[in-house]
Coordinates of C-alpha atoms in Angstrom, one line a residue:
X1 CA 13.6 28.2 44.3
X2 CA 10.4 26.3 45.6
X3 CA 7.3 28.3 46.7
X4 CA 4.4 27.5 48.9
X5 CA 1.0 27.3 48.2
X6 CA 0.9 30.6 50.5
X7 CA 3.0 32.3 49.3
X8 CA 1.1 31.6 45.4
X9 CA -2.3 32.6 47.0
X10 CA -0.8 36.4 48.0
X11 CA 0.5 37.1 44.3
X12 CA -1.4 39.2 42.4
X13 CA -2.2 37.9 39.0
X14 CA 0.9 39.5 37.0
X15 CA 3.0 38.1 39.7
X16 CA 1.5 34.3 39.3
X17 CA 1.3 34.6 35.4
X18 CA 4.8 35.4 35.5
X19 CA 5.6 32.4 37.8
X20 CA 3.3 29.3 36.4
X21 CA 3.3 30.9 33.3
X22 CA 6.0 28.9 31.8
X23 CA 4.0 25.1 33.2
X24 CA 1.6 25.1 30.1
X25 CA 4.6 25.6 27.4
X26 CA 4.1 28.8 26.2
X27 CA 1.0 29.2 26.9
X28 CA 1.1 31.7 29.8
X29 CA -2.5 32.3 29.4
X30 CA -3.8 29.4 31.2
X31 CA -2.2 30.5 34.7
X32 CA -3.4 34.1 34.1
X33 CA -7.4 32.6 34.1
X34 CA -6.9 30.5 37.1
X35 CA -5.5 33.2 39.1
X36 CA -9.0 34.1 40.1
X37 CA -9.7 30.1 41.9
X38 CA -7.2 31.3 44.6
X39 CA -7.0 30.4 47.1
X40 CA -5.6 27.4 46.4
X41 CA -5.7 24.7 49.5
X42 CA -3.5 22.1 47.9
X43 CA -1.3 21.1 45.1
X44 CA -3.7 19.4 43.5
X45 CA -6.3 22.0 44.0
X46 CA -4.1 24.2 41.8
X47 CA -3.1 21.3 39.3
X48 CA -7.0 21.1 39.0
X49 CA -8.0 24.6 38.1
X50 CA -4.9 25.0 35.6
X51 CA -6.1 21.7 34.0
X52 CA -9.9 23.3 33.9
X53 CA -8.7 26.4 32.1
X54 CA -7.3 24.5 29.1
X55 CA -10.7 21.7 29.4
X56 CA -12.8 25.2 29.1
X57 CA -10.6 26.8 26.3
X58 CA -11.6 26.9 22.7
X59 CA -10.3 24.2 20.3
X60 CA -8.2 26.9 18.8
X61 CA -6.7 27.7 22.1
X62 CA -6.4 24.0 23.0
X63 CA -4.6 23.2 19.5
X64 CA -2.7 26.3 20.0
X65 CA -1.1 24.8 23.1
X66 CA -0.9 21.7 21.5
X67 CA 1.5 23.1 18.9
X68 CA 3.3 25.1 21.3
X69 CA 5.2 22.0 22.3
X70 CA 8.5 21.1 20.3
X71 CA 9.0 18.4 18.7
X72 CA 11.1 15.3 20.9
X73 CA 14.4 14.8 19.9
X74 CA 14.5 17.5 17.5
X75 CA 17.8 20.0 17.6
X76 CA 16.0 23.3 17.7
X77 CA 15.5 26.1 20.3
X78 CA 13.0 25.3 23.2
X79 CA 11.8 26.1 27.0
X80 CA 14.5 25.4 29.3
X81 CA 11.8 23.3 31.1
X82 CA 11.6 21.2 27.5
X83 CA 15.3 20.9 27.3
X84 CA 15.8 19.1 31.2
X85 CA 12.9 17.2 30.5
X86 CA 13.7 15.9 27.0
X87 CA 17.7 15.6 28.5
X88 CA 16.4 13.3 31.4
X89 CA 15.4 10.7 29.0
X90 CA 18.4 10.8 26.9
X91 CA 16.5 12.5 23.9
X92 CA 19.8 14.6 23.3
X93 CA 21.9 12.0 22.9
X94 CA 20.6 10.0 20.1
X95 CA 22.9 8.5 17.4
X96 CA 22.4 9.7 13.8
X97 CA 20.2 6.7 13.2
X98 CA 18.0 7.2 16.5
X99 CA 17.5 10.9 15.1
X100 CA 16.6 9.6 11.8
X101 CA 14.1 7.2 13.4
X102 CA 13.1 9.9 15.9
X103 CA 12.4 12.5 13.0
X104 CA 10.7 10.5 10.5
X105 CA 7.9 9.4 13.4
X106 CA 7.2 13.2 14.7
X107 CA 6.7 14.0 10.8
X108 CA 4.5 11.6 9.9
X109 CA 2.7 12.2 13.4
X110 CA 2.3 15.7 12.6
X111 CA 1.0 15.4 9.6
X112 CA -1.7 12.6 10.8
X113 CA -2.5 15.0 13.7
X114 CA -1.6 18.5 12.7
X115 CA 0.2 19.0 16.0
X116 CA 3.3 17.1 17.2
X117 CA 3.8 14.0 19.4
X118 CA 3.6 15.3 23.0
X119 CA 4.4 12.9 26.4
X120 CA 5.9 13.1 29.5
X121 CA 8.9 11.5 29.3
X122 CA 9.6 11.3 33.1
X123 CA 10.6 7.9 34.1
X124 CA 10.8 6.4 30.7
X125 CA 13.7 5.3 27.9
X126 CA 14.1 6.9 24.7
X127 CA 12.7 3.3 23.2
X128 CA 9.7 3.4 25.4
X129 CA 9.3 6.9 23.8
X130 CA 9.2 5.5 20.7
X131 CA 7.2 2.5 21.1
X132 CA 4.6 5.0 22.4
X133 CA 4.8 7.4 19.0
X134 CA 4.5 4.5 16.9
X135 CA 1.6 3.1 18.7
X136 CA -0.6 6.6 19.1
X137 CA 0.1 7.2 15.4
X138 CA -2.6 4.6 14.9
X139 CA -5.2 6.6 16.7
X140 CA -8.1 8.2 15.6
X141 CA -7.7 11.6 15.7
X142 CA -10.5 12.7 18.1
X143 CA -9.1 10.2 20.3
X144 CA -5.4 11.2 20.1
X145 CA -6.1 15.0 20.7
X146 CA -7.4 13.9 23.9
X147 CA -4.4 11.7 24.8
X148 CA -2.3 14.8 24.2
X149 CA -4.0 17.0 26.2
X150 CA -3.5 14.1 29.1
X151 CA 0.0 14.3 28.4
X152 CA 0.3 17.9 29.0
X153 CA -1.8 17.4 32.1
X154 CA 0.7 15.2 33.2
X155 CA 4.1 17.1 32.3
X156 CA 1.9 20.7 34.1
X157 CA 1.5 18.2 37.3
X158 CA 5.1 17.2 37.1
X159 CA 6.7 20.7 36.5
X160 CA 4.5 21.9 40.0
X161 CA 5.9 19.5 41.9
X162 CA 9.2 20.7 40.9
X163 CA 8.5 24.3 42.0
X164 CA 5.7 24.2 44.8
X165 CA 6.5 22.6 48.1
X166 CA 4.2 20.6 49.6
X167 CA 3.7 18.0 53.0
X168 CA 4.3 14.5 52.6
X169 CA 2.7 13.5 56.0
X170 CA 5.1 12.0 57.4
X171 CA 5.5 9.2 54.5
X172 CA 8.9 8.0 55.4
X173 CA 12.3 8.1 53.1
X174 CA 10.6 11.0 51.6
X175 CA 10.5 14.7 51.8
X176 CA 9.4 17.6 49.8
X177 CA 12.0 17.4 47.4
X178 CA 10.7 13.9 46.3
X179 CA 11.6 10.4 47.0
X180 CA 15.1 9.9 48.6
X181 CA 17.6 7.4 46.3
X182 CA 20.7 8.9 47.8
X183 CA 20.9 10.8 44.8
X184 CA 24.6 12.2 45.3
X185 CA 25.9 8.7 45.3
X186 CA 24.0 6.5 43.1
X187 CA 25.0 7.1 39.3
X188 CA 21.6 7.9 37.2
X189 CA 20.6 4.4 35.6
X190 CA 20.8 2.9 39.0
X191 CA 17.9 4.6 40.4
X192 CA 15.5 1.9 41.4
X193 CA 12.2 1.5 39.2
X194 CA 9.0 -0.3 40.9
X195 CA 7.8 -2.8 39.0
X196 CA 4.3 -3.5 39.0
X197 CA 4.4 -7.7 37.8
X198 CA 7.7 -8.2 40.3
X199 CA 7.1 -5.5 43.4
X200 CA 11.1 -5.5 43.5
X201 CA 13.4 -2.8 42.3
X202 CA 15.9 -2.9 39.3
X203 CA 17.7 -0.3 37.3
X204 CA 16.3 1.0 34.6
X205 CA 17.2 0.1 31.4
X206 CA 16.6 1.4 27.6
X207 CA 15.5 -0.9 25.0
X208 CA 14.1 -0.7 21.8
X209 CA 11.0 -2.3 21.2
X210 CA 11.1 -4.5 18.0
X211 CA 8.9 -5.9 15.6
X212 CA 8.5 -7.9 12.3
X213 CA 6.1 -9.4 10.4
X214 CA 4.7 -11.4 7.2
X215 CA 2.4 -10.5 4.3
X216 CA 0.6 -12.0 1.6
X217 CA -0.7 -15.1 3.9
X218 CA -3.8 -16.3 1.8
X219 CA -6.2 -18.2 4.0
X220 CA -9.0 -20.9 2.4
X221 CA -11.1 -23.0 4.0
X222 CA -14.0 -24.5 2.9
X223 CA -17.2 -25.3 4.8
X224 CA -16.7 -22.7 7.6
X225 CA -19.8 -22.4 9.8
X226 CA -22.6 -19.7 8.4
X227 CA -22.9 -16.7 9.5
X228 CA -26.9 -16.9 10.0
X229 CA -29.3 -15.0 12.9
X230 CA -27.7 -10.8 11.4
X231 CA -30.2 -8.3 12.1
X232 CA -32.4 -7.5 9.1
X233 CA -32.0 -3.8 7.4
X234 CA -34.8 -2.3 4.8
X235 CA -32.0 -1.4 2.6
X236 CA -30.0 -4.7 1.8
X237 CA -31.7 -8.1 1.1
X238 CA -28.1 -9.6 3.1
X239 CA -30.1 -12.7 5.6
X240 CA -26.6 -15.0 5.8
X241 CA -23.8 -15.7 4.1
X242 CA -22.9 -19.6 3.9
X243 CA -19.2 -19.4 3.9
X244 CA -18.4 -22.5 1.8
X245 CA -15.3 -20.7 1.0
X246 CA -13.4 -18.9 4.2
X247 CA -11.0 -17.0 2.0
X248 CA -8.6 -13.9 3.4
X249 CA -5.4 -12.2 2.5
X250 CA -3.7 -11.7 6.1
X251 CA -0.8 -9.7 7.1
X252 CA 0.7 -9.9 10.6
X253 CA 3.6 -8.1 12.9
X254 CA 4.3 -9.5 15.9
X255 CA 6.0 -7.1 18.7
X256 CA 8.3 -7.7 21.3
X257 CA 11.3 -6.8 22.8
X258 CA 12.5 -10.6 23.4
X259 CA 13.8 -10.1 19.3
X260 CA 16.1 -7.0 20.0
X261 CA 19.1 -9.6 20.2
X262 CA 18.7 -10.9 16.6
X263 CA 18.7 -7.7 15.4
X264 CA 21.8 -6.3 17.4
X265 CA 23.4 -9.5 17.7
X266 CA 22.4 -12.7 15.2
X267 CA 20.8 -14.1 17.7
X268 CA 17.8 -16.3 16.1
X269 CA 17.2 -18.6 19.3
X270 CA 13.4 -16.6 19.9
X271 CA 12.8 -15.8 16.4
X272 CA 10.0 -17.4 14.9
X273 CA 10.3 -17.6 11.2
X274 CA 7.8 -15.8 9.0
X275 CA 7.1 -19.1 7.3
X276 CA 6.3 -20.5 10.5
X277 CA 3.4 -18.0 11.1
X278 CA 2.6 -18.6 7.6
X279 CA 1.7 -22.3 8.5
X280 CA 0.4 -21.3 12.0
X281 CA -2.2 -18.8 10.6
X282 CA -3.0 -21.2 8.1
X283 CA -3.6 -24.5 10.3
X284 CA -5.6 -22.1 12.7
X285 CA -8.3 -21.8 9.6
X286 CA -9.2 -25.4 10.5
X287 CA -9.9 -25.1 14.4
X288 CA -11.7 -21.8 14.0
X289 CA -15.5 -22.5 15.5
X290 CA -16.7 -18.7 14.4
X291 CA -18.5 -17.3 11.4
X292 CA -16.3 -13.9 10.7
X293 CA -12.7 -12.6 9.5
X294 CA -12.7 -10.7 12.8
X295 CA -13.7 -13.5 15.2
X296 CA -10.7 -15.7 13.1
X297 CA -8.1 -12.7 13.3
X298 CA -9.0 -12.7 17.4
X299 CA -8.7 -16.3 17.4
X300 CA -5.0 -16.7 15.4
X301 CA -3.9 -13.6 17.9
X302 CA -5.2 -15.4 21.1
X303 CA -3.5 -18.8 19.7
X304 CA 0.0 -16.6 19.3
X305 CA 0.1 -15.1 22.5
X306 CA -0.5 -18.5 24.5
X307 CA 2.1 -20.2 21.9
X308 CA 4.9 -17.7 22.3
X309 CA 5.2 -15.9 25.3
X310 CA 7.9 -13.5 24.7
X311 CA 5.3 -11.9 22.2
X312 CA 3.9 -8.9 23.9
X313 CA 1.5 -7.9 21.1
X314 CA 0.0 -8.4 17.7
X315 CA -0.8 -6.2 14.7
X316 CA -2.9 -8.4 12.4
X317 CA -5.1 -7.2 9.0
X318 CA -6.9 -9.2 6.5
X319 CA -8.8 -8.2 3.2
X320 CA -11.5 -10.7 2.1
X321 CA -11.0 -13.1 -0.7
X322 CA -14.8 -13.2 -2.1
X323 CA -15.9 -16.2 -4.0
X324 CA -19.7 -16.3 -5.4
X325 CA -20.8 -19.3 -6.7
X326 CA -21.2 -19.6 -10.6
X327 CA -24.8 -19.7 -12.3
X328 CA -25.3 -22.7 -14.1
X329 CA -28.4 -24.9 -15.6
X330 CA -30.2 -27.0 -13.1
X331 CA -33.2 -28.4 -12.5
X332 CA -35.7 -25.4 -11.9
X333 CA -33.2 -23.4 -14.3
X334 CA -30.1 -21.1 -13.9
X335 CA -29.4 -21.5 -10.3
X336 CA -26.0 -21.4 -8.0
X337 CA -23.9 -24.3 -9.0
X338 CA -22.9 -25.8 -4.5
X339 CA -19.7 -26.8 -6.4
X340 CA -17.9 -24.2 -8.6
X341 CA -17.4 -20.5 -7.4
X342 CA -15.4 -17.8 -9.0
X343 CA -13.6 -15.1 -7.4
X344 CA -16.2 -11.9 -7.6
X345 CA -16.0 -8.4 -7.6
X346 CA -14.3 -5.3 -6.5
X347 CA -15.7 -4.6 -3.2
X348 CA -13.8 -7.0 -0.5
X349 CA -13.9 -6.6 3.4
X350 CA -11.5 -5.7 5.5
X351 CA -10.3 -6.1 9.1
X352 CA -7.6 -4.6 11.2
X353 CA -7.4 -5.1 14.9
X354 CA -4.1 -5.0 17.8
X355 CA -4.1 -7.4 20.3
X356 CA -1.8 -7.0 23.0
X357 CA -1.1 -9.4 25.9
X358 CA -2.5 -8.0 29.6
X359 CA -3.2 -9.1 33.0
X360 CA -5.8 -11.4 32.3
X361 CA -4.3 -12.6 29.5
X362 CA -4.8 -10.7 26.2
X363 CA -7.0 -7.5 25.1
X364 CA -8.2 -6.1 21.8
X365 CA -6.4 -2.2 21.6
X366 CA -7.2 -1.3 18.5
X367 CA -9.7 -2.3 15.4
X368 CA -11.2 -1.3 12.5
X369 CA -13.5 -3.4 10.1
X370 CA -14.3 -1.6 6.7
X371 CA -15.2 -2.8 3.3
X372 CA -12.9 -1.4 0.3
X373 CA -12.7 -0.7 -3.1
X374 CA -16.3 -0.2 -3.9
X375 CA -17.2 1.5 -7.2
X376 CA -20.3 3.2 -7.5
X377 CA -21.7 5.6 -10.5
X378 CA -25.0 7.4 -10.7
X379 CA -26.0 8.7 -14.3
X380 CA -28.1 11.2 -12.9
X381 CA -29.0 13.4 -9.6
X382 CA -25.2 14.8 -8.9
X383 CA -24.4 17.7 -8.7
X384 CA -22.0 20.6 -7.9
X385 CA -22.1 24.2 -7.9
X386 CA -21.6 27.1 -5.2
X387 CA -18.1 26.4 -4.8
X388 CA -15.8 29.3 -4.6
X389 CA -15.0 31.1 -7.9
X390 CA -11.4 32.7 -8.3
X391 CA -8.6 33.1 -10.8
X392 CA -7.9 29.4 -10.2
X393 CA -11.1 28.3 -11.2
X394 CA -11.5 26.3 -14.3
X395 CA -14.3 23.8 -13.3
X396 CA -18.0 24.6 -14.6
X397 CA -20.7 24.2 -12.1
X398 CA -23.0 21.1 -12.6
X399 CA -26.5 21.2 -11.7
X400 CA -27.1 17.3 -13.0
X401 CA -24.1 15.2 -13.6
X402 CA -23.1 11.7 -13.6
X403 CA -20.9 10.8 -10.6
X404 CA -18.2 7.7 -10.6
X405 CA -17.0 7.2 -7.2
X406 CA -14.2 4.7 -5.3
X407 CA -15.4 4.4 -1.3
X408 CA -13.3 2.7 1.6
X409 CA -15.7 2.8 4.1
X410 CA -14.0 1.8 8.4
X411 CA -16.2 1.6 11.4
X412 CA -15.8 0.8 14.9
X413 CA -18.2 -0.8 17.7
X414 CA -18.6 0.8 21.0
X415 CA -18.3 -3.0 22.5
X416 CA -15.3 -5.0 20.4
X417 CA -16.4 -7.7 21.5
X418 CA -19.1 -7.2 19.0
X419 CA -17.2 -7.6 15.8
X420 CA -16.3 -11.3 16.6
X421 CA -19.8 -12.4 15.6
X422 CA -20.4 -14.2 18.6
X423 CA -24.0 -12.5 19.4
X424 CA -24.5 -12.3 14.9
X425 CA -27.5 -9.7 16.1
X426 CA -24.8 -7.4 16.7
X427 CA -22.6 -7.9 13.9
X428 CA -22.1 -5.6 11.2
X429 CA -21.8 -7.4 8.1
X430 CA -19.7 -5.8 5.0
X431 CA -22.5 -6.5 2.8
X432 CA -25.2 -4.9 4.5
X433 CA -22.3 -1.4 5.1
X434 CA -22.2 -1.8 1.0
X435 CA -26.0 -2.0 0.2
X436 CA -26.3 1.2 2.8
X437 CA -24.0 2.7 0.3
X438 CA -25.9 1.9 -2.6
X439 CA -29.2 2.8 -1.5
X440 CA -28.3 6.2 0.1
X441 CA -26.7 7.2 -3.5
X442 CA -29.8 6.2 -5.1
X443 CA -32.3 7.9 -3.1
X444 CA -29.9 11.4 -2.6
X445 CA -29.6 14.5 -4.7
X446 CA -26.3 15.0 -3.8
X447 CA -24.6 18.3 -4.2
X448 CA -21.1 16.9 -3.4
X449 CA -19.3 13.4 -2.6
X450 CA -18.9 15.8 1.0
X451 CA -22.6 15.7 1.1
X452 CA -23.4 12.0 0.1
X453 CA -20.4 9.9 2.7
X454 CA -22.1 12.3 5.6
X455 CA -25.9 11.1 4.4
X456 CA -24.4 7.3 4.2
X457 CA -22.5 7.9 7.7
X458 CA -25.6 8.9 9.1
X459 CA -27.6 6.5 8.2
X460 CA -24.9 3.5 8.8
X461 CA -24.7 4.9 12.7
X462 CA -28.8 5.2 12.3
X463 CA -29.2 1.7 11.5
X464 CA -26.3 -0.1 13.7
X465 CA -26.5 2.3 17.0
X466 CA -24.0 -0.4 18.8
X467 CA -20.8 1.0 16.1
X468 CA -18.7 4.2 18.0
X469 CA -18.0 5.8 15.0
X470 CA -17.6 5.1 11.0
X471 CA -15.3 6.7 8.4
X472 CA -15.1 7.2 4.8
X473 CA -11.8 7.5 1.9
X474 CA -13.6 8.4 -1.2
X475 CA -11.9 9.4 -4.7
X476 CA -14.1 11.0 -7.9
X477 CA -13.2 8.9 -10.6
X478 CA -15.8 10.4 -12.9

């Protein structure tokens, strides 16, 4: 039965709970505290004040709500409301495979996320669905709860316009039931869909959305152009670094659903070999113009997308291949030899960046640089104590103790367009990230590793205010 916005404003605030409750899945709370906005002069006047409740709620409350939901696809007891929705886009009719597919995803998201994979499915394919779980699963968490909480936005707005009626001003071919496809004759997957690039109308149709890749692509050139003009920090004596030897480990996917057909079918005629992107990454080494791994990853990924337009997007990484040059006898003594270099240390750079094809042509969706695998121990001015002391205690507190650590340290401008290294004032360089690290060890009593990645945090954001955010994977080792 459909109600009107009058007839929701004259309910008292059992009588509403008990009607809306069911729109944030259970979570009946939410249209119990907007009850007192009534009166409510439109539909999305009252889609407003619902979505305000949850924006003011506790983090508790929100995650609460967020966990609420049940997982898609799996075969357990949910809302009725779930169960239409989920049926609509063919969520309960998954082969064993798709369930297997569908299952493994929602666990891993869950345990990324600690809630599970939430989206309105209205209007789209099981394969959309999917496409969308394995893309949000690289999120960042801060990020991600706030593209849930979207989502749930979304499925509240659709599940009111399913119950409350509301004017359509006279928009023709429609009426407050929705959109009129003469929906007693047409069969379901011929309902038009509008499609933005084409402004025409097809049926809609469920793919999968593929993708496949190559690893272990080593990259060297030689002679690549300095990186020179890096903003000078007090803790790291890092002014340049010559790049005589370019050298990178790169691993790429390419995404699209032109390669369905070779998978269902044999059909090679738009697969590109992964030797083939072997040699393209490769020969794209000698046309790069730029200074850094992430300005050549950008570059390679731009170069795809115009090459091969049935790619829709790219997942590309690289891990640094450092080379310093070896110390030999010359004329004013034991100097760098220009000639001979060796490959050096633990610590190595690292890139990871998405680039999908858009609009105006392509568009950096995700990216990460970081530095990896650096190995750090302080004899002296560690400690840890004040922990909590149980039956499962064994450890002795440590008021001075030596401290061998292994740091991954990731971090993320506000502007990507500043990790290419095209403006180098703005670039972060790995190096000066590691020397950071080094100092900030050195100067801190630290009273945990908890309590030393927070001081380096702080003062990597301190001294580089254009990064969005940095983060830290840290194992003792002592």
């Amino acid at each position: 039965m459909r109600l009107s916005l009058e007839d929701l404003n004259r309910m008292d605030q059992t009588t509403f709970t008990v009607t809306l409750g069911w729109i944030f899945e259970h979570s009946p709370w939410v249209a119990e505290r907007a009850w007192k906005n009534r009166p409510f002069s439109s539909l999305d006047a009252l889609h407003q004040a619902l979505q305000s409740v949850v924006e003011e709620a506790t983090m508790a409350e929100k995650l609460n709500l967020l966990r609420a939901h049940p997982e898609l696809a799996a075969r357990v007891k949910m809302a009725d409301a779930s169960v239409r929705e989920q049926a609509a886009a063919g969520l309960d009719q998954l082969t064993q495979n798709e369930y297997e597919d569908f299952t493994a995803l929602n666990q891993a998201y869950s345990q990324r996320f600690g809630f599970p994979f939430i989206i309105a499915v209205r209007g789209k394919s099981k394969n959309e669905i999917q496409a969308a779980l394995w893309k949000r699963l690289g999120a960042e968490p801060e990020a991600e709860l706030e593209n849930a909480l979207q989502e749930i936005y979304k499925i509240a707005r659709f599940r009111l316009e399913g119950v409350i009626g509301k004017k359509t001003d006279g928009i023709p071919g429609q009426t407050d039931e929705g959109p009129q496809w003469n929906k007693k004759s047409a069969p379901t997957d011929a309902i038009p869909q509008l499609r933005s690039d084409s402004m025409q109308t097809e049926p809609t149709q469920r793919k999968r959305v593929m993708f496949y890749g190559k690893g272990d692509v080593f990259v060297y050139r030689t002679y690549a152009k300095p990186l020179v003009g890096v903003k000078q920090i007090p803790e790291s004596t890092f002014t340049k670094k010559e790049n005589v030897i370019f050298g990178m480990n790169v691993k790429i996917a390419l995404h699209g659903d032109k390669f369905l057909s070779s998978f269902t079918e044999g059909d090679n005629s738009l697969v590109i070999a992964t030797d083939s992107m072997k040699n393209f990454i490769q020969r794209q080494a000698a046309h790069y113009e730029g200074s850094t791994i992430e300005g050549f990853l950008e570059f390679v990924c731009k170069r795809f997308l115009e090459k091969y337009p049935h790619v829709t997007s790219i997942d590309i990484s690289a891990d640094e291949v450092p080379f310093d040059p070896c110390i030999v006898p010359g004329e004013f003594g034991m100097q760098g030899s220009g000639l001979v270099y060796r490959h050096s240390r633990n610590e190595h750079a690292t890139v990871s960046m998405e680039v999908t094809r858009g609009p105006q042509g392509y568009e950096i969706s995700r990216h990460q640089s970081g530095i990896s695998d650096l190995h750090l121990i302080k004899v002296s001015g560690s400690s840890f104590y004040g922990y909590i002391q149980d039956e499962y205690t064994t450890l002795k507190e440590a008021y001075d103790r030596p401290l061998f650590i292994y740091v991954n340290i990731g971090w993320r401008y506000g502007n990507v367009a500043d990790a290419s290294g095209a403006d180098p004032s703005r670039y972060v360089p790995a190096e000066q990230i590691r020397d950071i690290a080094r100092t900030v060890f050195h100067e801190l009593n630290n009273r945990s590793i908890q309590h030393l990645i927070y001081h380096i945090g702080r003062r990597i954001l301190q001294r580089f205010p254009q990064l969005a955010e940095v983060q830290f994977e840290t194992n003792n080792r002592t």
